[in-house]
PDB file of C-alpha atoms and ligand atoms in Angstrom:
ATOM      1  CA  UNK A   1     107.046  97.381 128.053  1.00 45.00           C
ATOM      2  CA  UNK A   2     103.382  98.066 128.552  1.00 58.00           C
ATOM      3  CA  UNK A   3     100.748  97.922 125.696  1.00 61.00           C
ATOM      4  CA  UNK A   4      99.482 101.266 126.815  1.00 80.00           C
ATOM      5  CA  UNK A   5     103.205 102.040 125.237  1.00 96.00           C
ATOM      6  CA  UNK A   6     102.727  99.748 121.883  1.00 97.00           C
ATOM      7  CA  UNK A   7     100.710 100.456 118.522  1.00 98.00           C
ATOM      8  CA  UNK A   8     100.842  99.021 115.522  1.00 98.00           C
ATOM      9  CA  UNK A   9     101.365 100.520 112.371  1.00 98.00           C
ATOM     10  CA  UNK A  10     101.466 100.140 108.425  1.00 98.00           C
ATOM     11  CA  UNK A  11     102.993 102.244 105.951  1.00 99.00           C
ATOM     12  CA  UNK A  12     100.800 101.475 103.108  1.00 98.00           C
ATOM     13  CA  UNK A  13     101.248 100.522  99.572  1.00 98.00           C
ATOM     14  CA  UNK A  14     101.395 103.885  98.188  1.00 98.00           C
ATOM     15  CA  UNK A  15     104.063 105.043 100.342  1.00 98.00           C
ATOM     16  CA  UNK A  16     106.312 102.142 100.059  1.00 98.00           C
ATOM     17  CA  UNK A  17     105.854 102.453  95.816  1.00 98.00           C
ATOM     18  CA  UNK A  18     106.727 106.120  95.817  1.00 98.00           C
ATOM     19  CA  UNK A  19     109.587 105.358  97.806  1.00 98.00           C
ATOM     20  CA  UNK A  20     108.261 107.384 100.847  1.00 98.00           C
ATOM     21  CA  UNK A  21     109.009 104.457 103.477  1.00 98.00           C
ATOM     22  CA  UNK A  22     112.373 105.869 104.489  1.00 98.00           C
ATOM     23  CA  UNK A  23     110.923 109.282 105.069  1.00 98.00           C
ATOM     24  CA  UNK A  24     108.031 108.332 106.994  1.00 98.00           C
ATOM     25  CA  UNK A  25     110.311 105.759 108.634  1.00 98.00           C
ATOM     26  CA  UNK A  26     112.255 109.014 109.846  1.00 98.00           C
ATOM     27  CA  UNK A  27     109.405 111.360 110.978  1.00 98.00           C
ATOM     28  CA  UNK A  28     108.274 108.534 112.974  1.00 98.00           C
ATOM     29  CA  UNK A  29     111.662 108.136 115.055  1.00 98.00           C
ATOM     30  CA  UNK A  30     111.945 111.886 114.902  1.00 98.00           C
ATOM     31  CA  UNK A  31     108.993 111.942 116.628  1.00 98.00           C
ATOM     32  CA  UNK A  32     110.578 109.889 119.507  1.00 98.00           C
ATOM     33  CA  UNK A  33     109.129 106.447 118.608  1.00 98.00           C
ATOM     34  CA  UNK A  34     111.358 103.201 119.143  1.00 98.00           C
ATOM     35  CA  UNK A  35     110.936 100.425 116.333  1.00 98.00           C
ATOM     36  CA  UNK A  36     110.384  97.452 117.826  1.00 98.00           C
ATOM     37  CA  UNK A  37     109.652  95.771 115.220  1.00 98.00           C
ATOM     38  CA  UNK A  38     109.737  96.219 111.255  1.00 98.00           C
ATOM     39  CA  UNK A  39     108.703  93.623 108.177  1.00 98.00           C
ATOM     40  CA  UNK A  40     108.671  94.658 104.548  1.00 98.00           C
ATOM     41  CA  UNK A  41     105.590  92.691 103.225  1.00 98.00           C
ATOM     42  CA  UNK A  42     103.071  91.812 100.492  1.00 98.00           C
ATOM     43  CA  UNK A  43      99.546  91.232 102.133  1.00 98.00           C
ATOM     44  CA  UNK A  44      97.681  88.265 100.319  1.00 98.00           C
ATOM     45  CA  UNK A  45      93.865  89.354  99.679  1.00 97.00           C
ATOM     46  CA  UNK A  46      93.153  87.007 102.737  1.00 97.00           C
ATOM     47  CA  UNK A  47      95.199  88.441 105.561  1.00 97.00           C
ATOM     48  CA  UNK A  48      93.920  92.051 104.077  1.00 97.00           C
ATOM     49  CA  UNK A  49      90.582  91.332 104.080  1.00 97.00           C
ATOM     50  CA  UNK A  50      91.081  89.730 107.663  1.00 96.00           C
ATOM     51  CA  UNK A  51      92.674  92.257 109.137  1.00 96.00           C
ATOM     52  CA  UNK A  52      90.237  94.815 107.940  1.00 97.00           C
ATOM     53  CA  UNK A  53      87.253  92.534 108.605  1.00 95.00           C
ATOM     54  CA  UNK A  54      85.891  95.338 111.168  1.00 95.00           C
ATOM     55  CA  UNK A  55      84.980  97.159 107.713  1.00 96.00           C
ATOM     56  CA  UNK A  56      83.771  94.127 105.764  1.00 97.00           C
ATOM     57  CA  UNK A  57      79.828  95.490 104.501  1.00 96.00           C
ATOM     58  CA  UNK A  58      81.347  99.123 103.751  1.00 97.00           C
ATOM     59  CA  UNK A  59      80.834 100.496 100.731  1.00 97.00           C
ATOM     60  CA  UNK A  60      84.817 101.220 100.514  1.00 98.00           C
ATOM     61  CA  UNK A  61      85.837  97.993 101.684  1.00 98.00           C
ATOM     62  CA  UNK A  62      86.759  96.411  98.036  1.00 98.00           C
ATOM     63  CA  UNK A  63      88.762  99.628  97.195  1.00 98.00           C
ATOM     64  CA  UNK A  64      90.499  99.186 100.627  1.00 98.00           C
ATOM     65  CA  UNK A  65      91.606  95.789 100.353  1.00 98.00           C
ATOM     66  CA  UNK A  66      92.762  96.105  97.211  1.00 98.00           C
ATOM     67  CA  UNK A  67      94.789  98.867  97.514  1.00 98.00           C
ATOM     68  CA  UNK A  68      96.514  97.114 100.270  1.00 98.00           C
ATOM     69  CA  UNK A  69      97.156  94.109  98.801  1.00 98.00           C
ATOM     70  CA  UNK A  70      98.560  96.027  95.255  1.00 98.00           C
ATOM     71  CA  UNK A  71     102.389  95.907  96.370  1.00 98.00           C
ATOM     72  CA  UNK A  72     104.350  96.142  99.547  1.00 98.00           C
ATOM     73  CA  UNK A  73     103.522  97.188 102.836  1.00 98.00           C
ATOM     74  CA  UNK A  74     105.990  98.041 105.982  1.00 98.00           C
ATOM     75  CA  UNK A  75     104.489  96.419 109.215  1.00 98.00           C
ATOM     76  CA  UNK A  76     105.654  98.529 112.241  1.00 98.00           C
ATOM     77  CA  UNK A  77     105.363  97.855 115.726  1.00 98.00           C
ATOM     78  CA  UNK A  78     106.271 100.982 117.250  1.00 98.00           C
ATOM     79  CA  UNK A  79     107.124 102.314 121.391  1.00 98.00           C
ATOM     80  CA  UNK A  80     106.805 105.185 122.899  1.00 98.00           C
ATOM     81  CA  UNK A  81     104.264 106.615 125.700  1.00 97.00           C
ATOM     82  CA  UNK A  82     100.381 106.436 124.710  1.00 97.00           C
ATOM     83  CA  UNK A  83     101.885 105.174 121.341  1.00 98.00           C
ATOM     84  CA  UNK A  84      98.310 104.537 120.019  1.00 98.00           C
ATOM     85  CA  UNK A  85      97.225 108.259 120.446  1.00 98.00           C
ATOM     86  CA  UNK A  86     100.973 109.679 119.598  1.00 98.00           C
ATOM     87  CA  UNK A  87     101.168 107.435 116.056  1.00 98.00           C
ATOM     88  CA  UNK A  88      97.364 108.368 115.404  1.00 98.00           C
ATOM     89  CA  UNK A  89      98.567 112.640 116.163  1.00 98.00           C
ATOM     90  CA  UNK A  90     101.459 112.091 114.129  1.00 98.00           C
ATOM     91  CA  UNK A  91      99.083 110.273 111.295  1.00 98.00           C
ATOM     92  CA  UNK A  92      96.964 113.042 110.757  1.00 98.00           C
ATOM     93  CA  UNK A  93      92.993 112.470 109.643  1.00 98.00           C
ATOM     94  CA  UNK A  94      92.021 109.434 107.921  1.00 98.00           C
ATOM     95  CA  UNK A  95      91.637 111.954 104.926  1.00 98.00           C
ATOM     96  CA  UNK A  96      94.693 113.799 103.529  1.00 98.00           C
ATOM     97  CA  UNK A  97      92.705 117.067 102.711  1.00 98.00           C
ATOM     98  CA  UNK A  98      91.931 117.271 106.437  1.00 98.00           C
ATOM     99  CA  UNK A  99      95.249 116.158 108.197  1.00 98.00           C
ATOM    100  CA  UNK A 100      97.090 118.825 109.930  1.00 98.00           C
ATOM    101  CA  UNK A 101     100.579 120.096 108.519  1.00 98.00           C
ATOM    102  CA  UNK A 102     103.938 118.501 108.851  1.00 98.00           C
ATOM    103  CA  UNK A 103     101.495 114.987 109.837  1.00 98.00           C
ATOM    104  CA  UNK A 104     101.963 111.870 107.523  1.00 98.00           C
ATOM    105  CA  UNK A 105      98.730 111.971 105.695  1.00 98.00           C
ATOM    106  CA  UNK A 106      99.119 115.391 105.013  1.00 98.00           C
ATOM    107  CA  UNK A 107     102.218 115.023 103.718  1.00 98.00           C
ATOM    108  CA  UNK A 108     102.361 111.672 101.801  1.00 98.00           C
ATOM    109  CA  UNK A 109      98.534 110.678 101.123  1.00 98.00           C
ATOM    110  CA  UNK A 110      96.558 111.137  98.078  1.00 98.00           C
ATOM    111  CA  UNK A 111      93.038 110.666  99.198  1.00 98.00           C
ATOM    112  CA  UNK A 112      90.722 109.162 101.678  1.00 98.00           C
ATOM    113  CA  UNK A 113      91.588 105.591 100.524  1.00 98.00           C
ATOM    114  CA  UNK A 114      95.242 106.298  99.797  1.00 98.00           C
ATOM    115  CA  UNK A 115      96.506 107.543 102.829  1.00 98.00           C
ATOM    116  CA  UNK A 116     100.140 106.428 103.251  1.00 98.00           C
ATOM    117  CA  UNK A 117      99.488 104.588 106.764  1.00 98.00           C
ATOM    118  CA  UNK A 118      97.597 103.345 109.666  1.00 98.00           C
ATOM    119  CA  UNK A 119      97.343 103.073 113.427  1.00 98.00           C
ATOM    120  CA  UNK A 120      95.577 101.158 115.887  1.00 98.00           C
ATOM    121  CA  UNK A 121      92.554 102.601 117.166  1.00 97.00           C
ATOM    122  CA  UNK A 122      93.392 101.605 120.193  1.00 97.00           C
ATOM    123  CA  UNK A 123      95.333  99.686 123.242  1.00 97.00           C
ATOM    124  CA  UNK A 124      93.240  96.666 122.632  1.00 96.00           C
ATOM    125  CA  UNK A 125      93.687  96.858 119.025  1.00 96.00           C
ATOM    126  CA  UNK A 126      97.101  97.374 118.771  1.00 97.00           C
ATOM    127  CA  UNK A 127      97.311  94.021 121.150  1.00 96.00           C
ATOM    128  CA  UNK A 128      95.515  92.453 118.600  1.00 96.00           C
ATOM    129  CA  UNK A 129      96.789  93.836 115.088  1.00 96.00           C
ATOM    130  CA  UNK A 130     100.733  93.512 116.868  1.00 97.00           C
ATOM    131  CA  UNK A 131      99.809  89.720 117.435  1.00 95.00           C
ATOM    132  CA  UNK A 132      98.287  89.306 113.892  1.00 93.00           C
ATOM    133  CA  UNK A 133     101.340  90.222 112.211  1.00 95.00           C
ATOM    134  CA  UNK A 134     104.359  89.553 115.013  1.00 97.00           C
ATOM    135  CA  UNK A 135     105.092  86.316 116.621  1.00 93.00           C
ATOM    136  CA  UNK A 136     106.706  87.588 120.148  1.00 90.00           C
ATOM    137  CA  UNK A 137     110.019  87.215 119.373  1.00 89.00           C
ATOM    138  CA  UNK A 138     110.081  89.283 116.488  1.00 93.00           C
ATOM    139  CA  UNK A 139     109.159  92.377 118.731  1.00 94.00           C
ATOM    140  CA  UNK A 140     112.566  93.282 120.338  1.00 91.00           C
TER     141      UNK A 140
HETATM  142  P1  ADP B 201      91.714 105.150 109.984  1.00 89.51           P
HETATM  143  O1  ADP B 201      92.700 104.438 109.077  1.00 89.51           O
HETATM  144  O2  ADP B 201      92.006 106.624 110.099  1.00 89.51           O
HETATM  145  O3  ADP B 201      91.554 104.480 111.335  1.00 89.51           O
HETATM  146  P2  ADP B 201      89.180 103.945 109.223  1.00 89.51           P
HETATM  147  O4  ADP B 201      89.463 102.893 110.252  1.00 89.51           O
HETATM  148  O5  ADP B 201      87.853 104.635 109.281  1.00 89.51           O
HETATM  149  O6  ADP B 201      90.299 105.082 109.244  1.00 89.51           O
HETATM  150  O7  ADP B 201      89.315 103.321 107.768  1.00 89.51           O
HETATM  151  C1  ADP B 201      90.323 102.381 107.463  1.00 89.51           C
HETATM  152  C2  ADP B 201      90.919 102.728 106.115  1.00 89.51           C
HETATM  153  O8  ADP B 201      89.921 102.531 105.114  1.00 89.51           O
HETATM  154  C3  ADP B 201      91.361 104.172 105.946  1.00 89.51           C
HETATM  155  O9  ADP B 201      92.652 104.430 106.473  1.00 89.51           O
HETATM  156  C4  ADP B 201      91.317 104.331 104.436  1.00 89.51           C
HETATM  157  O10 ADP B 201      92.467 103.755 103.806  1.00 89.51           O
HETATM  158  C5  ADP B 201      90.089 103.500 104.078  1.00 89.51           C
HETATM  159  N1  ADP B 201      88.878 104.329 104.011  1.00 89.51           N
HETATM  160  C6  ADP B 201      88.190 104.855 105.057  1.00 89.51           C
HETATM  161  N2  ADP B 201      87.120 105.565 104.641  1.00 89.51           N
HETATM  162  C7  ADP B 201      87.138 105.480 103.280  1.00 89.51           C
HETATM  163  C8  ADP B 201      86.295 105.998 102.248  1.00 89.51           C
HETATM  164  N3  ADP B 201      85.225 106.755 102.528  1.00 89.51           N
HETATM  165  N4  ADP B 201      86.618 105.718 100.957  1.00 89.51           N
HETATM  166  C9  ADP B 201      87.707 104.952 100.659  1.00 89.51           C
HETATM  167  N5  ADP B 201      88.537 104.427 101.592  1.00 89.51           N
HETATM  168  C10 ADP B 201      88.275 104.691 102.886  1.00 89.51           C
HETATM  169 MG1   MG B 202      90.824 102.584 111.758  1.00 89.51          MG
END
C-alpha cells in the first residue's frame, strides 16, 4: 500500500455526540474507501493543540482546539486511490454552507468550526497525521 493511497481522517466531536459516526462511517465505505484503521478517542488539549499546531496564531485556533478536545473523536486511517483528494471530495468545503450535496459537511456540519470531519491536506500530511495517531501495526 502506497501513501499516495492513505489519508487520514477524523470524525469530529460533533458527529460522534449526535451519533452521526455510524453514518459517516458508511458514506465513507460507500464511497469505496477501505478502513485500515479505526480508534474511538478523547484528544487531551495537548495532542489537539499539537496536531493542529500548523494553525497555532489564528484567530480560530482556541475555538478549534476546544471543540476537539470537548468529547470523542473517531481516528480513521482510510485506503483507496488518491485517498487524500477522494476523502477531501467526499468532505465537502471546510464550511458547511458551501459544501456540495450528498458530501459530509454538507450533510452533518453546523458551521465553519463544527464541521463533522477532517482530511489530510495532503500525501505528506497524511504520512505525518497517520504516524501521529497509529503505531504501524495498528494500520492493517
Ligand atoms: P480543513 O479542515 O478544510 O482542511 P483548515 O485546515 O483551514 O480546513 O482548518 C482546520 C479546521 O479549523 C477546520 O476544519 C475547522 O474546524 C476550523 N476552522 C477553520 N477556519 C475556521 C474559522 N474561520 N472559524 C472557526 N473555525 C475554523
Ligand atoms: Mg486543513
Amino acid at each position: 500500500m502506497s501513501i499516495g493511497n492513505k489519508t487520514f481522517a477524523i470524525i469530529k466531536p460533533d458527529a460522534v455526540a449526535a451519533g452521526n459516526a455510524g453514518a459517516i462511517l458508511s458514506l465513507i465505505e460507500q464511497n469505496g474507501f477501505k478502513v485500515k484503521g479505526l480508534r474511538l478517542q478523547h484528544l487531551t488539549l495537548k495532542e489537539a493543540e499539537g496536531f493542529y499546531a500548523v494553525h497555532k496564531g489564528k484567530g480560530f485556533f482556541d475555538e478549534l482546539v476546544a471543540f476537539m478536545t470537548e468529547a470523542p473523536v473517531v481516528l480513521l486511517a482510510l485506503e483507496k486511490e488518491n485517498a487524500v483528494q477522494a476523502w477531501r471530495d467526499l468532505m465537502g468545503a471546510t464550511n458547511p454552507e458551501k459544501a456540495a450535496d450528498g458530501t459530509v459537511r454538507k450533510l452533518y456540519g453546523t458551521n465553519i468550526g463544527r464541521n463533522a470531519s477532517h482530511g489530510s491536506d495532503s500525501d505528506e500530511n497524511a504520512a505525518i497525521e497517520l504516524a501521529w495517531f497509529f503505531r504501524g501495526s495498528e494500520i492493517a
